[in-house]
Coordinates of C-alpha atoms in Angstrom, one line a residue:
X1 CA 124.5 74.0 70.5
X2 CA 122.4 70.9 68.9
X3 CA 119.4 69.2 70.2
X4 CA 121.7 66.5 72.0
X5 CA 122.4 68.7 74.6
X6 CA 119.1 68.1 75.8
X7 CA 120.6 65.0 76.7
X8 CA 123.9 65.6 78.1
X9 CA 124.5 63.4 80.6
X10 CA 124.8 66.2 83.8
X11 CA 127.9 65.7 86.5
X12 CA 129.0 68.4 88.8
X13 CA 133.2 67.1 88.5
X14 CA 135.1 65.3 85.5
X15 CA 137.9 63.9 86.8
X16 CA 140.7 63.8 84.4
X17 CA 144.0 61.6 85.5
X18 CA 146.2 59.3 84.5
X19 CA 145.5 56.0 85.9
X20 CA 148.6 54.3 85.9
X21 CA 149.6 57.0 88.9
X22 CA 146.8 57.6 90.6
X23 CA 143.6 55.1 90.2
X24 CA 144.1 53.2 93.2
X25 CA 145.3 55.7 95.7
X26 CA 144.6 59.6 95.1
X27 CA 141.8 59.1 92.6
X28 CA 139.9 56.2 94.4
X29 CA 139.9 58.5 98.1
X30 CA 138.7 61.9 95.8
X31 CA 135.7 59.8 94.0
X32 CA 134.7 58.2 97.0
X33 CA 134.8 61.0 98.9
X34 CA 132.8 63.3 96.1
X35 CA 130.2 60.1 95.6
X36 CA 129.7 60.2 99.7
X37 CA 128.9 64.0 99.5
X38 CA 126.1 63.7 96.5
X39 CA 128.6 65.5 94.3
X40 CA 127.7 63.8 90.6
X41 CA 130.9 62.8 89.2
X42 CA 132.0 61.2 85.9
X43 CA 135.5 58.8 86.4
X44 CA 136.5 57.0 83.3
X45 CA 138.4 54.0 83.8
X46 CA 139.3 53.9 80.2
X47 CA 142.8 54.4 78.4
X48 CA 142.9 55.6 75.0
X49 CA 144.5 53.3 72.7
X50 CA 146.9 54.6 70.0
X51 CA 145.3 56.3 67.1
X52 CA 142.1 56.1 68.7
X53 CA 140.0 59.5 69.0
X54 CA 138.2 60.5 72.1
X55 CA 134.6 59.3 72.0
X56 CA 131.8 61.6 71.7
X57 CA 130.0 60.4 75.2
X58 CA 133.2 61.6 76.7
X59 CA 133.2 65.1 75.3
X60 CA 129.8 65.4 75.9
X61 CA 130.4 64.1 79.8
X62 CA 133.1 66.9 79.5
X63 CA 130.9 69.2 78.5
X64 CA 127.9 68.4 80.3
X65 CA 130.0 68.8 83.9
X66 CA 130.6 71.8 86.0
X67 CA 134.2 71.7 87.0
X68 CA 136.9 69.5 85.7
X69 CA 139.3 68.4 88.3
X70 CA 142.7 67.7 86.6
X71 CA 145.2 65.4 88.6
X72 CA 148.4 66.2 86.9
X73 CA 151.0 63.5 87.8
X74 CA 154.4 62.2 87.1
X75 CA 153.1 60.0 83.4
X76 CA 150.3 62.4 83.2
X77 CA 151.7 64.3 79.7
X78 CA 153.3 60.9 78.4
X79 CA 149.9 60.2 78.4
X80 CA 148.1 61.3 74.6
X81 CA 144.9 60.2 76.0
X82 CA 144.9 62.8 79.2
X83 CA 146.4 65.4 76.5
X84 CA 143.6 64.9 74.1
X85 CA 141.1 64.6 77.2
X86 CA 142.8 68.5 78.5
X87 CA 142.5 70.0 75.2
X88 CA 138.8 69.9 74.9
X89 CA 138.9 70.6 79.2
X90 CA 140.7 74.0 78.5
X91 CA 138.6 74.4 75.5
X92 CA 135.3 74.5 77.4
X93 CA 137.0 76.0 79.8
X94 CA 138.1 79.1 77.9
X95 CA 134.1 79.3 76.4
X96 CA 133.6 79.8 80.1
X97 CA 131.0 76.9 80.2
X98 CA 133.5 74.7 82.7
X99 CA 135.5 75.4 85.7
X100 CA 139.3 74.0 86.2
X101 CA 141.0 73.1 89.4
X102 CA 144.3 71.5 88.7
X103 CA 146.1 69.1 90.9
X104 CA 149.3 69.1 90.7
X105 CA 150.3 65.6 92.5
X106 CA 154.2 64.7 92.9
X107 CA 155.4 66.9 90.2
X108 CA 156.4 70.6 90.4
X109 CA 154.3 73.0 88.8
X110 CA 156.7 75.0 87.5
X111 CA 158.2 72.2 85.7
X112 CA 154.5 71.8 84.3
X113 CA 154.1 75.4 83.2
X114 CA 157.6 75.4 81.2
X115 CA 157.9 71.7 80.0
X116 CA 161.0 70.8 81.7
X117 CA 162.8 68.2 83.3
X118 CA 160.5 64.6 82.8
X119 CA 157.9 67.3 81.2
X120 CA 159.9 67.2 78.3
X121 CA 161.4 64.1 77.8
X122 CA 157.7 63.1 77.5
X123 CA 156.4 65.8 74.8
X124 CA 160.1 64.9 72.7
X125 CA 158.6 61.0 72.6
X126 CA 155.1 62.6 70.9
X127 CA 156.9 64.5 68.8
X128 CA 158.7 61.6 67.5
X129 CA 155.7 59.8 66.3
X130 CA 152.5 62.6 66.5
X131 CA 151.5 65.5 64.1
X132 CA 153.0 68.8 64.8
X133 CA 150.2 70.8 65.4
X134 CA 148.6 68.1 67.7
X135 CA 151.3 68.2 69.8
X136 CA 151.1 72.3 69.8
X137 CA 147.8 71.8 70.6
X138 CA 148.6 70.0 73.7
X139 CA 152.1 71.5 75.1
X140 CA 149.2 75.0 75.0
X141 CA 146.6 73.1 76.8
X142 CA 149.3 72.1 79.6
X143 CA 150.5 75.5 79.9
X144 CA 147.2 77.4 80.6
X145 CA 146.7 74.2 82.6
X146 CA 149.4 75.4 84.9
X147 CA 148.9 78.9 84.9
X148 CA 145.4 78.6 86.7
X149 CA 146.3 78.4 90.5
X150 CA 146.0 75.0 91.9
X151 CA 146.8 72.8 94.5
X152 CA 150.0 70.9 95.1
X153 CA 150.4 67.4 97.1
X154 CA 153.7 68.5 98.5
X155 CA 152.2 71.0 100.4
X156 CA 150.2 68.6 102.3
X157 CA 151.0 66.1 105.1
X158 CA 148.6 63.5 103.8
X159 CA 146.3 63.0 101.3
X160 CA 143.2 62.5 103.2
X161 CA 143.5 66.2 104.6
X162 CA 143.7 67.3 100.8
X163 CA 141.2 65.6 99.2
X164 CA 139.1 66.9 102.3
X165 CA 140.0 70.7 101.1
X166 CA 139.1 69.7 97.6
X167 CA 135.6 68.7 98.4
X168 CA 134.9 71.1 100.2
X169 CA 136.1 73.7 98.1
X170 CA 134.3 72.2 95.3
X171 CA 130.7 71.8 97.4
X172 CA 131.1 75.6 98.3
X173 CA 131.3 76.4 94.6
X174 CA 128.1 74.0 93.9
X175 CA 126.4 75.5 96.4
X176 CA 126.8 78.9 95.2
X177 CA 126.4 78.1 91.8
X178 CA 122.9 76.4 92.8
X179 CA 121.9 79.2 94.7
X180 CA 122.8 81.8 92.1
X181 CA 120.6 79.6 89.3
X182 CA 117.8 79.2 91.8
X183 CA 117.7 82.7 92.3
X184 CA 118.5 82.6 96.1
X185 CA 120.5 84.7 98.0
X186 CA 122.8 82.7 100.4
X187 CA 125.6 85.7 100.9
X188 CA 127.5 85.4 104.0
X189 CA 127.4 81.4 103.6
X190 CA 130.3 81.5 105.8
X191 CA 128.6 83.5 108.9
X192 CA 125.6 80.9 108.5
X193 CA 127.5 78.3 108.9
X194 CA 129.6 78.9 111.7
X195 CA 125.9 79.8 113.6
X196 CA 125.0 76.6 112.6
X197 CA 127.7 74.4 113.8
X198 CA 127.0 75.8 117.1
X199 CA 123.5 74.0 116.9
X200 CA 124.7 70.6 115.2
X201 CA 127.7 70.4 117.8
X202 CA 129.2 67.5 115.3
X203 CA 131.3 66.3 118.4
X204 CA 128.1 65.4 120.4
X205 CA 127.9 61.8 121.5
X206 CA 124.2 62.2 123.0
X207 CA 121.4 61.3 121.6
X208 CA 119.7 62.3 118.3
X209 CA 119.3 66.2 118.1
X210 CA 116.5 67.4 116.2
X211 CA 117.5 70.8 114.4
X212 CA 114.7 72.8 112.4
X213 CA 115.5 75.4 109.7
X214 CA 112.8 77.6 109.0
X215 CA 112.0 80.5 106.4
X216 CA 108.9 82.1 105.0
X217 CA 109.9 81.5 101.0
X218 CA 112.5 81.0 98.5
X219 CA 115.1 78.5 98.2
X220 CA 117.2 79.9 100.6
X221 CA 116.9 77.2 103.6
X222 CA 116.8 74.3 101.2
X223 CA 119.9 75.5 99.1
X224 CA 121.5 76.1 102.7
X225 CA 120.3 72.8 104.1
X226 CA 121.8 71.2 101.5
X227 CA 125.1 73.0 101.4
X228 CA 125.2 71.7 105.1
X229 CA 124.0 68.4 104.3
X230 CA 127.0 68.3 101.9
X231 CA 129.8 69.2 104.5
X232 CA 128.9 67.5 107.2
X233 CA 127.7 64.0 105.9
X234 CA 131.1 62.5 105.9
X235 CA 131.2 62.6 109.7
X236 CA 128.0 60.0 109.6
X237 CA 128.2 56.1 109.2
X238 CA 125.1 57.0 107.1
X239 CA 123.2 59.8 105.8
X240 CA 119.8 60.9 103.9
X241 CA 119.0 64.2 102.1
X242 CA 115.2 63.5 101.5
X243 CA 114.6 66.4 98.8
X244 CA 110.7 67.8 99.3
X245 CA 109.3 66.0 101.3
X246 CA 105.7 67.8 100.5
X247 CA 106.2 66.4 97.2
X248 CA 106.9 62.6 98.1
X249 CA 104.1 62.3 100.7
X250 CA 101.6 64.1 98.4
X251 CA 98.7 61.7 97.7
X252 CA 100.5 58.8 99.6
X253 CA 100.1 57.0 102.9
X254 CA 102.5 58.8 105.1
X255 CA 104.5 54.8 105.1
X256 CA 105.6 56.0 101.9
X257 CA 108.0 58.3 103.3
X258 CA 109.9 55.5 105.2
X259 CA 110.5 53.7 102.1
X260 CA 111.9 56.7 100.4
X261 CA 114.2 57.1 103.3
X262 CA 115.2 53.7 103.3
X263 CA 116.2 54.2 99.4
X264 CA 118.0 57.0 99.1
X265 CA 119.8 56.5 102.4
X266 CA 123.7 56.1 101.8
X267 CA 126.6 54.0 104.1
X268 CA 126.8 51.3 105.9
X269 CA 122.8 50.9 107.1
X270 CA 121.1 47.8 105.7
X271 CA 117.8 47.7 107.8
X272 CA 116.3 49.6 110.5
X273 CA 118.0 47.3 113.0
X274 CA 121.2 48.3 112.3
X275 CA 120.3 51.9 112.5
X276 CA 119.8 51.2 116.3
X277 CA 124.0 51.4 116.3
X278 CA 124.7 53.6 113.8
X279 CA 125.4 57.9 113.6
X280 CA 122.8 59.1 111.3
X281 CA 122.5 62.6 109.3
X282 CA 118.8 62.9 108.0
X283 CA 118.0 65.9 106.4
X284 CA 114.2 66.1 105.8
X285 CA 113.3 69.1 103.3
X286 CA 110.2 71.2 102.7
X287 CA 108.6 69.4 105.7
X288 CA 104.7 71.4 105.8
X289 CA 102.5 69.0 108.2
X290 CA 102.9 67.7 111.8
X291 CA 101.8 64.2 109.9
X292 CA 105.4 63.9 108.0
X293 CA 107.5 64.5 110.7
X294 CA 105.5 62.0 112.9
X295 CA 106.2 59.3 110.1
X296 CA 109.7 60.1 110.0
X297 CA 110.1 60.5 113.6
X298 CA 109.7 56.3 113.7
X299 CA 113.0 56.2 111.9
X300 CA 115.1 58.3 113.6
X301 CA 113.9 58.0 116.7
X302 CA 115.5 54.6 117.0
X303 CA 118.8 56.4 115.1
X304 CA 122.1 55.6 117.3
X305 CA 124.4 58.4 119.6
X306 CA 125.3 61.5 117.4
X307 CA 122.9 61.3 115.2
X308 CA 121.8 64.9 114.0
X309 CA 117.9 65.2 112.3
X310 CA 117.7 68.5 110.3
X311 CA 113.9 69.5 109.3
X312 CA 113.6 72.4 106.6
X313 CA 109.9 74.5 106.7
X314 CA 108.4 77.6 106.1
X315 CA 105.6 76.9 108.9
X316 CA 107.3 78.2 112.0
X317 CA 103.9 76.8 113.9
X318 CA 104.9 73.3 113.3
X319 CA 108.7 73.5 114.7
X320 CA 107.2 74.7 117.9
X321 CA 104.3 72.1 117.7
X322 CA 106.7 69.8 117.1
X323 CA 108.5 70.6 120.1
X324 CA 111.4 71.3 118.2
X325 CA 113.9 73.9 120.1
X326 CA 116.9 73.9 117.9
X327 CA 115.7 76.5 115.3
X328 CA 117.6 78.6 112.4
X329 CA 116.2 81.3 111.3
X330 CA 117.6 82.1 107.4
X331 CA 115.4 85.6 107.1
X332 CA 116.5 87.0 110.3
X333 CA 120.5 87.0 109.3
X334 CA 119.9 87.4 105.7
X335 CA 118.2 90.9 106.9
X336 CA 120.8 91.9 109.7
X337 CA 123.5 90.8 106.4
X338 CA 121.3 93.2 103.9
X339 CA 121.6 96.5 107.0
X340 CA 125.0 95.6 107.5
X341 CA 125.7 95.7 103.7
X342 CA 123.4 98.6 103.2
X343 CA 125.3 100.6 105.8
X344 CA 128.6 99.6 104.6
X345 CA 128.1 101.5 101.4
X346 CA 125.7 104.4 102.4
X347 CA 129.3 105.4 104.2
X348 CA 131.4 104.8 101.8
X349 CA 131.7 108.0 101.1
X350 CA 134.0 110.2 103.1
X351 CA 131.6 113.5 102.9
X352 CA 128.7 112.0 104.5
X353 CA 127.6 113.6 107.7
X354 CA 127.1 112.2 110.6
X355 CA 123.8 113.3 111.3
X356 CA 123.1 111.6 108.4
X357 CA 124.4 108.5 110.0
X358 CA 121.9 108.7 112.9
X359 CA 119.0 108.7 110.7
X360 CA 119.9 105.6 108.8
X361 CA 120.6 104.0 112.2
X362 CA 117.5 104.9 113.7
X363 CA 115.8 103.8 109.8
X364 CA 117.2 100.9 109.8
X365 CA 115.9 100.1 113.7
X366 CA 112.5 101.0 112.7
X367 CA 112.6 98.7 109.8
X368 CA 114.1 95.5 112.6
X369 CA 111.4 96.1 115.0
X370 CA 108.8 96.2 111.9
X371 CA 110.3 92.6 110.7
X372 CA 110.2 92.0 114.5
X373 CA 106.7 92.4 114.6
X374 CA 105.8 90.2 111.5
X375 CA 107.5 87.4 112.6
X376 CA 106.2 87.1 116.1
X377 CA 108.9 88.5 118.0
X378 CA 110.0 91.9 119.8
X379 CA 112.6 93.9 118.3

């Protein structure tokens, strides 16, 4: 790869779709709904005029993207620019360097995968006018298109509950990803969350709750704060991921904080007024001194009903100074996850005995009860 890649532009989705179809219903909900989750995404607006090529800045957003969501519709393959735009998606795709999800929205993808019916009306008009191995080139792309499983908008009752599925899908993946890259280990993603949506209790109409997540090192409770940030922020008027918050208030007045919240904060909140009436999701990261949480604790103290505060550290001292109750601990079921996984394939095999069992049990007790004791608690 050339030096220009240094300068990729970097977007977590493409979105590839053919305008005339979808722009201003399915397209606008899905980019809205991405944008409102921090999920970079590229959206041209564009349509390829006849005998033009696809600009470079468009490959490179192609290729400088981690998944490329492909909204097949009805005048999506009469369309040469969304075939040239899919040939160099599957191309990146098939290099590995890009993920696919295809979409498959009022048309069948059977019909898709084969080139039948409307398919092929469509490819017999390029064929009438375009170069024969172009059109190759593209009737291939749309068939390994359709062979990767996708999902279909007949299948759902509305599109609000799919798009909802996509982005969710797609901020799993990210988070993952990010986790992987970052060296974290964030397995069981699923059992971590279902313990925390016992402590954000979404449905709550009291006032704010104050949750603290807390873990000695790593990445793990930021990648997982942000994983949750990125879930739950659509059910918020307005919402703030404030990313290391050590790092902002570092050799700054502690006021600097506020007007870093009041800049990055997305939705409908135009002053600290209107905050007053408003369901709020701050998530304040890499918090380390009782100072920064005081300063933030004059914004969202005045936050309205609902409103959920989630504080990230690795200083379990200042959650409890703090008087914060609500607390995660990441460590303690990443360890019980690591037993669990550790006895699941120590027995594996059939021939073990049990009194070998009994000694990894009683092992792997000791080993709780030491953690136990480094962290402050009883076994």
């Amino acid at each position: 790869m050339s030096d220009s890649s240094n300068t990729l532009p970097k977007f977590d989705v493409f979105l590839s779709f053919r305008g005339l179809d979808t722009r201003r219903n399915f397209i606008s909900f899905l980019y809205r709904e991405l944008i409102r989750r921090n999920i970079r995404t590229f959206k041209d607006d564009k349509e390829l005029k006849n005998g033009r090529r696809i600009s470079p800045e468009l490959i490179r957003a192609i290729e400088g993207s981690r998944f490329a969501v492909v909204v097949v519709s009805v005048n999506y393959a009469a369309s040469r620019w969304c075939l040239e735009e899919l040939v160099k998606i599957m191309d990146f795709e098939n290099m590995g360097s890009l993920k696919v999800m295809p979409i498959f929205y009022g048309v069948d993808p059977c019909h898709v995968r084969r080139q039948i019916g409307e398919v092929a009306e469509q490819f017999k008009k390029h064929e009438g006018r375009e170069d024969h191995e172009k059109v190759l080139s593209w009737r291939q792309a749309l068939t390994n298109l359709a062979s990767i499983s996708g999902d279909c908008s007949w299948k759902w009752e509305d599109d609000s509950k799919m798009v909802e599925e996509i982005t969710d899908r797609i901020s799993k993946e990210l988070m993952i990803d990010t986790t992987r890259s970052n060296g974290s280990d964030l397995e069981g993603i699923d059992a971590h969350m279902k313990a925390l949506h016992r402590l954000l209790n979404l449905n709550s109409k009291k006032s704010v709750r104050v949750i603290g997540i807390w873990a000695r090192g790593g990445n793990g409770r930021s990648a997982l704060a942000k994983f949750v940030y990125q879930n739950i922020c659509q059910h918020f008027e307005s919402h703030c991921f404030l990313e290391s918050v050590k790092r902002i208030s570092q050799d700054r007045h502690l006021s600097h904080l506020h007007e870093e919240f009041m800049i990055r904060i997305q939705g409908e909140c135009l002053s600290k007024l209107r905050l007053k009436n408003q369901k709020v999701l701050l998530v304040a990261d890499d918090v380390n001194k009782l100072e920064q949480l005081d300063a933030l604790a004059e914004d969202f103290n005045c936050f309205g009903p609902g409103s959920i505060v989630i504080i990230t550290t690795q200083d379990r001292q200042l959650l409890i100074s703090a008087g914060i109750k609500l607390v995660y601990e990441v460590e303690l079921l990443r360890f019980q996850k690591v037993r669990g996984l550790f006895r699941q394939l120590a027995f594996k095999e059939k021939d073990i005995s049990a009194a070998f069992e009994v000694s990894l049990y009683r092992a792997t007790n000791v080993a709780m009860e030491w953690l136990g004791c480094i962290c402050g608690r009883s076994g």
